[in-house]
């Protein structure tokens, strides 16, 4: 990449565009002498009315075309929601920057803002995420999970039309879209763990593009990056992807310069759950993730991953 305009690639959904504009605004502050352009890129997942959440060919459903454009030079920096980015990094590309993480947790949204334990018996809760469904059913086996697809506005509209009594969304998505007037309860540990990397953005560049790497690196938040690496390393060691019922969250440990990583592997129906936590040096997040993954497998998680 030369000294011309820096092209930032992204999905074209409202949330993805909001994320890309957030990144570009920060890049313009960090590099006022450079020009930045947002380029929306249509992905395979965008063309499906109800994208599958698991099965063959679903890994990278929302990122493959963006990475293809990045490799061929159609954009210089790709902005991804890190929880949707496969843990296997394609050859020639690298996530070099993770900006400061927003709220990592899920929220339970309903008309009246009911807490989970106060929902009526058999209440219908909308989500298309196997992890969210499993955690809901683990906490409340009586609930009915209703598959619900579409962007945030579409899901909220479906709830208000009576398709479900409540729904689960990412807190960061609501914040980035500036959605107001929504009553919700935050679903927090230990009962609920977010998807690995949830609340984080990942800035991906070509490995040989030193200019793009330098520009993107200006937005890196080391603590957020280390936490996301630990969570994604755990997911990689479990052989998983974003469709697996695996939750993980890393935060500051008790000792300085350490991370505390919590994780949970569940059966799809929420009937079984293997939970664990481990603490380790923030300088080796990959090792911490791999270590906790091995402990979860030793404690019986392997059958739940099949």
Short mmCIF file of C-alpha atoms in Angstrom, two decimals:
data_model
loop_
_atom_site.label_atom_id
_atom_site.label_comp_id
_atom_site.label_asym_id
_atom_site.label_seq_id
_atom_site.Cartn_x
_atom_site.Cartn_y
_atom_site.Cartn_z
CA UNK A 1 0.00 0.00 0.00
CA UNK A 2 1.33 3.40 -0.92
CA UNK A 3 0.52 6.83 0.50
CA UNK A 4 -2.90 7.03 -1.20
CA UNK A 5 -6.30 6.45 0.35
CA UNK A 6 -6.53 3.56 2.82
CA UNK A 7 -9.52 1.38 1.91
CA UNK A 8 -11.28 -0.25 4.87
CA UNK A 9 -13.33 -3.31 3.94
CA UNK A 10 -16.40 -4.45 5.83
CA UNK A 11 -19.71 -6.24 5.52
CA UNK A 12 -22.59 -4.06 4.45
CA UNK A 13 -24.94 -4.73 7.36
CA UNK A 14 -25.93 -1.76 9.55
CA UNK A 15 -23.88 -3.08 12.48
CA UNK A 16 -20.82 -3.83 10.34
CA UNK A 17 -20.95 -0.38 8.75
CA UNK A 18 -21.26 1.23 12.19
CA UNK A 19 -18.19 -0.73 13.31
CA UNK A 20 -16.20 0.27 10.23
CA UNK A 21 -17.12 3.94 10.64
CA UNK A 22 -16.09 3.78 14.29
CA UNK A 23 -12.71 2.40 13.21
CA UNK A 24 -12.27 4.95 10.43
CA UNK A 25 -13.07 7.82 12.80
CA UNK A 26 -10.36 6.58 15.16
CA UNK A 27 -7.91 6.09 12.29
CA UNK A 28 -8.50 9.64 11.07
CA UNK A 29 -7.68 10.91 14.54
CA UNK A 30 -4.52 8.80 14.71
CA UNK A 31 -3.46 9.55 11.12
CA UNK A 32 -4.90 12.98 10.17
CA UNK A 33 -2.64 13.22 7.14
CA UNK A 34 -4.11 10.06 5.53
CA UNK A 35 -7.37 9.54 3.66
CA UNK A 36 -9.63 6.64 4.64
CA UNK A 37 -12.52 5.14 2.68
CA UNK A 38 -15.09 2.54 3.77
CA UNK A 39 -15.82 -0.18 1.21
CA UNK A 40 -18.85 -2.44 1.89
CA UNK A 41 -18.34 -6.00 0.61
CA UNK A 42 -21.19 -8.46 0.15
CA UNK A 43 -20.59 -11.85 1.80
CA UNK A 44 -22.17 -15.29 1.38
CA UNK A 45 -23.99 -14.91 4.68
CA UNK A 46 -25.58 -11.65 3.55
CA UNK A 47 -27.35 -13.45 0.70
CA UNK A 48 -29.18 -15.92 2.93
CA UNK A 49 -32.55 -15.08 4.52
CA UNK A 50 -31.72 -17.31 7.49
CA UNK A 51 -27.98 -18.11 7.54
CA UNK A 52 -27.19 -21.57 8.95
CA UNK A 53 -25.44 -21.43 12.30
CA UNK A 54 -23.64 -24.76 12.01
CA UNK A 55 -22.72 -27.47 9.56
CA UNK A 56 -20.37 -27.78 6.56
CA UNK A 57 -19.33 -24.54 4.95
CA UNK A 58 -20.56 -22.23 7.67
CA UNK A 59 -17.15 -21.24 9.05
CA UNK A 60 -16.29 -17.78 7.82
CA UNK A 61 -19.71 -17.30 6.26
CA UNK A 62 -19.47 -13.54 6.84
CA UNK A 63 -15.74 -13.06 6.22
CA UNK A 64 -14.48 -15.15 3.27
CA UNK A 65 -15.31 -12.61 0.57
CA UNK A 66 -13.83 -9.80 2.65
CA UNK A 67 -10.60 -11.75 3.10
CA UNK A 68 -10.55 -12.54 -0.62
CA UNK A 69 -10.78 -8.82 -1.41
CA UNK A 70 -8.09 -8.08 1.17
CA UNK A 71 -5.72 -10.63 -0.37
CA UNK A 72 -6.19 -9.29 -3.89
CA UNK A 73 -5.78 -5.66 -2.80
CA UNK A 74 -9.43 -4.62 -3.02
CA UNK A 75 -9.08 -3.20 0.48
CA UNK A 76 -6.14 -2.51 2.77
CA UNK A 77 -7.64 -3.14 6.22
CA UNK A 78 -10.58 -5.45 6.94
CA UNK A 79 -12.77 -4.82 9.99
CA UNK A 80 -14.39 -7.89 11.53
CA UNK A 81 -16.51 -8.65 14.54
CA UNK A 82 -13.94 -10.89 16.20
CA UNK A 83 -16.51 -13.40 17.47
CA UNK A 84 -17.47 -14.13 13.83
CA UNK A 85 -13.89 -14.53 12.60
CA UNK A 86 -12.70 -18.17 12.29
CA UNK A 87 -9.82 -19.00 14.60
CA UNK A 88 -7.81 -20.43 11.69
CA UNK A 89 -5.98 -17.47 10.14
CA UNK A 90 -5.64 -17.69 6.33
CA UNK A 91 -2.12 -17.70 4.95
CA UNK A 92 -0.93 -14.21 4.10
CA UNK A 93 -3.35 -12.42 6.44
CA UNK A 94 -3.05 -11.42 10.09
CA UNK A 95 -5.19 -9.73 12.73
CA UNK A 96 -2.75 -7.08 13.93
CA UNK A 97 -5.01 -4.85 15.99
CA UNK A 98 -7.86 -5.26 18.47
CA UNK A 99 -9.26 -1.88 19.58
CA UNK A 100 -10.59 -1.37 23.10
CA UNK A 101 -13.30 -3.90 23.84
CA UNK A 102 -16.88 -2.79 24.43
CA UNK A 103 -19.28 -4.55 26.81
CA UNK A 104 -18.57 -8.26 26.13
CA UNK A 105 -21.80 -9.66 27.53
CA UNK A 106 -25.16 -10.71 26.14
CA UNK A 107 -28.37 -8.97 27.15
CA UNK A 108 -31.89 -10.33 27.56
CA UNK A 109 -34.23 -7.89 25.82
CA UNK A 110 -37.97 -7.78 26.50
CA UNK A 111 -40.74 -5.20 26.41
CA UNK A 112 -40.69 -4.76 30.17
CA UNK A 113 -37.03 -5.59 30.83
CA UNK A 114 -37.87 -8.74 32.80
CA UNK A 115 -34.99 -10.60 34.40
CA UNK A 116 -34.40 -14.14 33.20
CA UNK A 117 -35.69 -15.77 36.37
CA UNK A 118 -38.89 -13.73 36.16
CA UNK A 119 -39.87 -14.77 32.63
CA UNK A 120 -43.11 -16.76 32.60
CA UNK A 121 -42.80 -20.57 32.51
CA UNK A 122 -42.40 -21.69 28.91
CA UNK A 123 -41.60 -18.19 27.68
CA UNK A 124 -40.30 -17.95 24.11
CA UNK A 125 -36.80 -16.49 23.77
CA UNK A 126 -35.40 -15.66 20.35
CA UNK A 127 -31.82 -16.43 19.33
CA UNK A 128 -30.03 -18.12 16.43
CA UNK A 129 -26.90 -18.84 18.49
CA UNK A 130 -26.33 -22.42 19.74
CA UNK A 131 -24.26 -21.03 22.63
CA UNK A 132 -26.97 -18.63 23.75
CA UNK A 133 -29.65 -21.28 23.38
CA UNK A 134 -27.67 -23.79 25.44
CA UNK A 135 -26.94 -21.29 28.21
CA UNK A 136 -30.56 -20.18 28.37
CA UNK A 137 -31.76 -23.78 28.66
CA UNK A 138 -29.08 -24.60 31.20
CA UNK A 139 -30.40 -21.80 33.41
CA UNK A 140 -34.10 -22.24 32.55
CA UNK A 141 -34.91 -25.66 31.01
CA UNK A 142 -38.57 -24.69 30.70
CA UNK A 143 -37.92 -21.93 28.17
CA UNK A 144 -38.71 -22.34 24.48
CA UNK A 145 -35.91 -21.19 22.19
CA UNK A 146 -37.21 -19.63 18.96
CA UNK A 147 -34.74 -19.37 16.03
CA UNK A 148 -34.59 -15.69 15.14
CA UNK A 149 -32.50 -14.26 12.30
CA UNK A 150 -31.85 -10.84 10.82
CA UNK A 151 -30.15 -7.66 11.93
CA UNK A 152 -30.81 -6.08 15.31
CA UNK A 153 -33.72 -3.93 14.14
CA UNK A 154 -35.35 -6.93 12.45
CA UNK A 155 -35.07 -9.05 15.59
CA UNK A 156 -36.50 -6.30 17.77
CA UNK A 157 -39.39 -5.86 15.34
CA UNK A 158 -40.12 -9.61 15.37
CA UNK A 159 -40.21 -9.59 19.16
CA UNK A 160 -42.62 -6.66 19.21
CA UNK A 161 -44.80 -8.45 16.66
CA UNK A 162 -45.15 -11.35 19.08
CA UNK A 163 -42.78 -13.88 17.53
CA UNK A 164 -41.12 -14.25 20.93
CA UNK A 165 -41.42 -12.89 24.46
CA UNK A 166 -37.75 -11.91 24.78
CA UNK A 167 -34.54 -12.18 22.80
CA UNK A 168 -30.82 -12.32 23.44
CA UNK A 169 -28.48 -9.84 21.76
CA UNK A 170 -24.90 -8.69 22.19
CA UNK A 171 -24.62 -5.60 24.36
CA UNK A 172 -21.85 -4.26 22.12
CA UNK A 173 -24.09 -4.44 19.06
CA UNK A 174 -26.78 -2.35 20.74
CA UNK A 175 -24.16 0.18 21.82
CA UNK A 176 -22.52 0.48 18.40
CA UNK A 177 -25.88 0.95 16.69
CA UNK A 178 -26.97 3.49 19.26
CA UNK A 179 -30.21 1.59 19.91
CA UNK A 180 -32.18 3.35 22.62
CA UNK A 181 -35.45 2.74 24.40
CA UNK A 182 -34.72 -0.96 24.87
CA UNK A 183 -35.22 -2.62 28.26
CA UNK A 184 -32.74 -5.38 29.00
CA UNK A 185 -30.93 -7.44 31.62
CA UNK A 186 -27.19 -8.09 31.25
CA UNK A 187 -26.38 -11.81 31.32
CA UNK A 188 -23.10 -12.08 33.19
CA UNK A 189 -20.72 -14.74 34.61
CA UNK A 190 -20.65 -17.20 36.12
CA UNK A 191 -23.99 -18.42 34.71
CA UNK A 192 -23.51 -16.78 31.30
CA UNK A 193 -20.29 -16.45 29.34
CA UNK A 194 -20.05 -14.59 26.01
CA UNK A 195 -18.70 -15.93 22.75
CA UNK A 196 -14.90 -15.83 22.49
CA UNK A 197 -13.95 -12.37 21.27
CA UNK A 198 -17.43 -10.89 21.79
CA UNK A 199 -17.37 -7.11 22.04
CA UNK A 200 -14.05 -6.95 20.17
CA UNK A 201 -13.26 -5.85 16.65
CA UNK A 202 -10.36 -7.35 14.73
CA UNK A 203 -8.37 -5.37 12.15
CA UNK A 204 -6.90 -7.69 9.54
CA UNK A 205 -4.20 -6.82 7.00
CA UNK A 206 -1.94 -8.54 4.48
CA UNK A 207 1.17 -9.80 6.24
CA UNK A 208 3.46 -8.09 3.73
CA UNK A 209 1.76 -4.69 3.91
CA UNK A 210 3.86 -2.86 6.48
CA UNK A 211 2.05 0.45 5.93
CA UNK A 212 -1.39 -1.02 6.65
CA UNK A 213 -0.01 -2.92 9.63
CA UNK A 214 1.48 0.26 11.10
CA UNK A 215 -1.75 2.21 10.55
CA UNK A 216 -4.00 -0.47 12.06
CA UNK A 217 -1.67 -1.07 15.00
CA UNK A 218 -2.26 2.50 16.21
CA UNK A 219 -5.72 1.41 17.42
CA UNK A 220 -4.58 -1.71 19.27
CA UNK A 221 -5.58 -2.02 22.93
CA UNK A 222 -3.12 -4.54 24.40
CA UNK A 223 -5.36 -5.72 27.26
CA UNK A 224 -8.32 -6.32 24.95
CA UNK A 225 -6.06 -8.03 22.41
CA UNK A 226 -4.55 -10.37 25.00
CA UNK A 227 -7.97 -11.30 26.40
CA UNK A 228 -9.35 -12.02 22.94
CA UNK A 229 -6.29 -14.12 22.07
CA UNK A 230 -6.75 -16.25 25.19
CA UNK A 231 -10.43 -16.83 24.42
CA UNK A 232 -9.80 -17.65 20.76
CA UNK A 233 -6.85 -19.91 21.62
CA UNK A 234 -9.18 -21.90 23.87
CA UNK A 235 -11.72 -22.19 21.06
CA UNK A 236 -9.01 -23.25 18.61
CA UNK A 237 -7.69 -25.90 21.00
CA UNK A 238 -11.22 -27.29 21.35
CA UNK A 239 -11.43 -27.51 17.57
CA UNK A 240 -14.35 -25.16 17.48
CA UNK A 241 -15.94 -22.31 15.65
CA UNK A 242 -18.48 -19.61 16.39
CA UNK A 243 -21.35 -22.14 16.05
CA UNK A 244 -20.22 -24.31 18.95
CA UNK A 245 -21.91 -23.95 22.38
CA UNK A 246 -18.71 -22.63 23.96
CA UNK A 247 -18.50 -19.51 26.10
CA UNK A 248 -15.28 -17.86 27.22
CA UNK A 249 -14.21 -14.62 28.81
CA UNK A 250 -10.80 -13.39 29.97
CA UNK A 251 -10.34 -10.49 32.37
CA UNK A 252 -7.66 -9.23 34.75
CA UNK A 253 -6.32 -11.86 37.14
CA UNK A 254 -5.64 -11.44 40.83
CA UNK A 255 -1.93 -10.83 40.26
CA UNK A 256 -0.51 -7.99 38.15
CA UNK A 257 0.04 -8.78 34.47
CA UNK A 258 -2.17 -11.88 34.60
CA UNK A 259 -5.42 -12.96 32.96
CA UNK A 260 -8.24 -14.98 34.49
CA UNK A 261 -9.91 -17.05 31.76
CA UNK A 262 -13.33 -18.61 32.39
CA UNK A 263 -14.93 -21.02 29.94
CA UNK A 264 -17.89 -23.32 29.55
CA UNK A 265 -18.75 -26.09 27.09
CA UNK A 266 -22.40 -27.12 26.91
CA UNK A 267 -24.55 -29.72 25.23
CA UNK A 268 -26.89 -28.17 22.64
CA UNK A 269 -29.91 -28.71 24.90
CA UNK A 270 -28.15 -27.13 27.88
CA UNK A 271 -28.59 -30.27 29.94
CA UNK A 272 -24.87 -30.77 30.44
CA UNK A 273 -22.17 -28.19 31.07
CA UNK A 274 -18.46 -28.40 31.83
CA UNK A 275 -17.05 -25.22 33.34
CA UNK A 276 -13.54 -24.21 34.30
CA UNK A 277 -11.17 -21.33 34.85
CA UNK A 278 -7.43 -20.76 34.79
CA UNK A 279 -5.09 -17.87 35.49
CA UNK A 280 -1.87 -17.16 33.67
CA UNK A 281 0.50 -14.48 32.46
CA UNK A 282 -0.97 -11.90 30.09
CA UNK A 283 2.19 -12.25 28.00
CA UNK A 284 1.18 -15.80 26.98
CA UNK A 285 -2.57 -15.70 26.25
CA UNK A 286 -2.32 -18.51 23.70
CA UNK A 287 -0.80 -20.83 26.28
CA UNK A 288 -3.48 -19.93 28.81
CA UNK A 289 -6.26 -20.73 26.36
CA UNK A 290 -4.71 -24.05 25.37
CA UNK A 291 -4.19 -25.01 29.02
CA UNK A 292 -7.80 -24.37 30.02
CA UNK A 293 -9.08 -26.16 26.91
CA UNK A 294 -7.09 -29.25 27.92
CA UNK A 295 -8.51 -29.06 31.44
CA UNK A 296 -12.07 -28.86 30.10
CA UNK A 297 -11.49 -31.92 27.93
CA UNK A 298 -10.02 -33.79 30.91
CA UNK A 299 -13.16 -32.91 32.87
CA UNK A 300 -15.51 -34.38 30.29
CA UNK A 301 -16.06 -31.71 27.63
CA UNK A 302 -14.99 -33.87 24.67
CA UNK A 303 -18.35 -35.66 24.16
CA UNK A 304 -20.14 -32.30 24.15
CA UNK A 305 -17.99 -31.09 21.26
CA UNK A 306 -18.97 -33.84 18.84
#
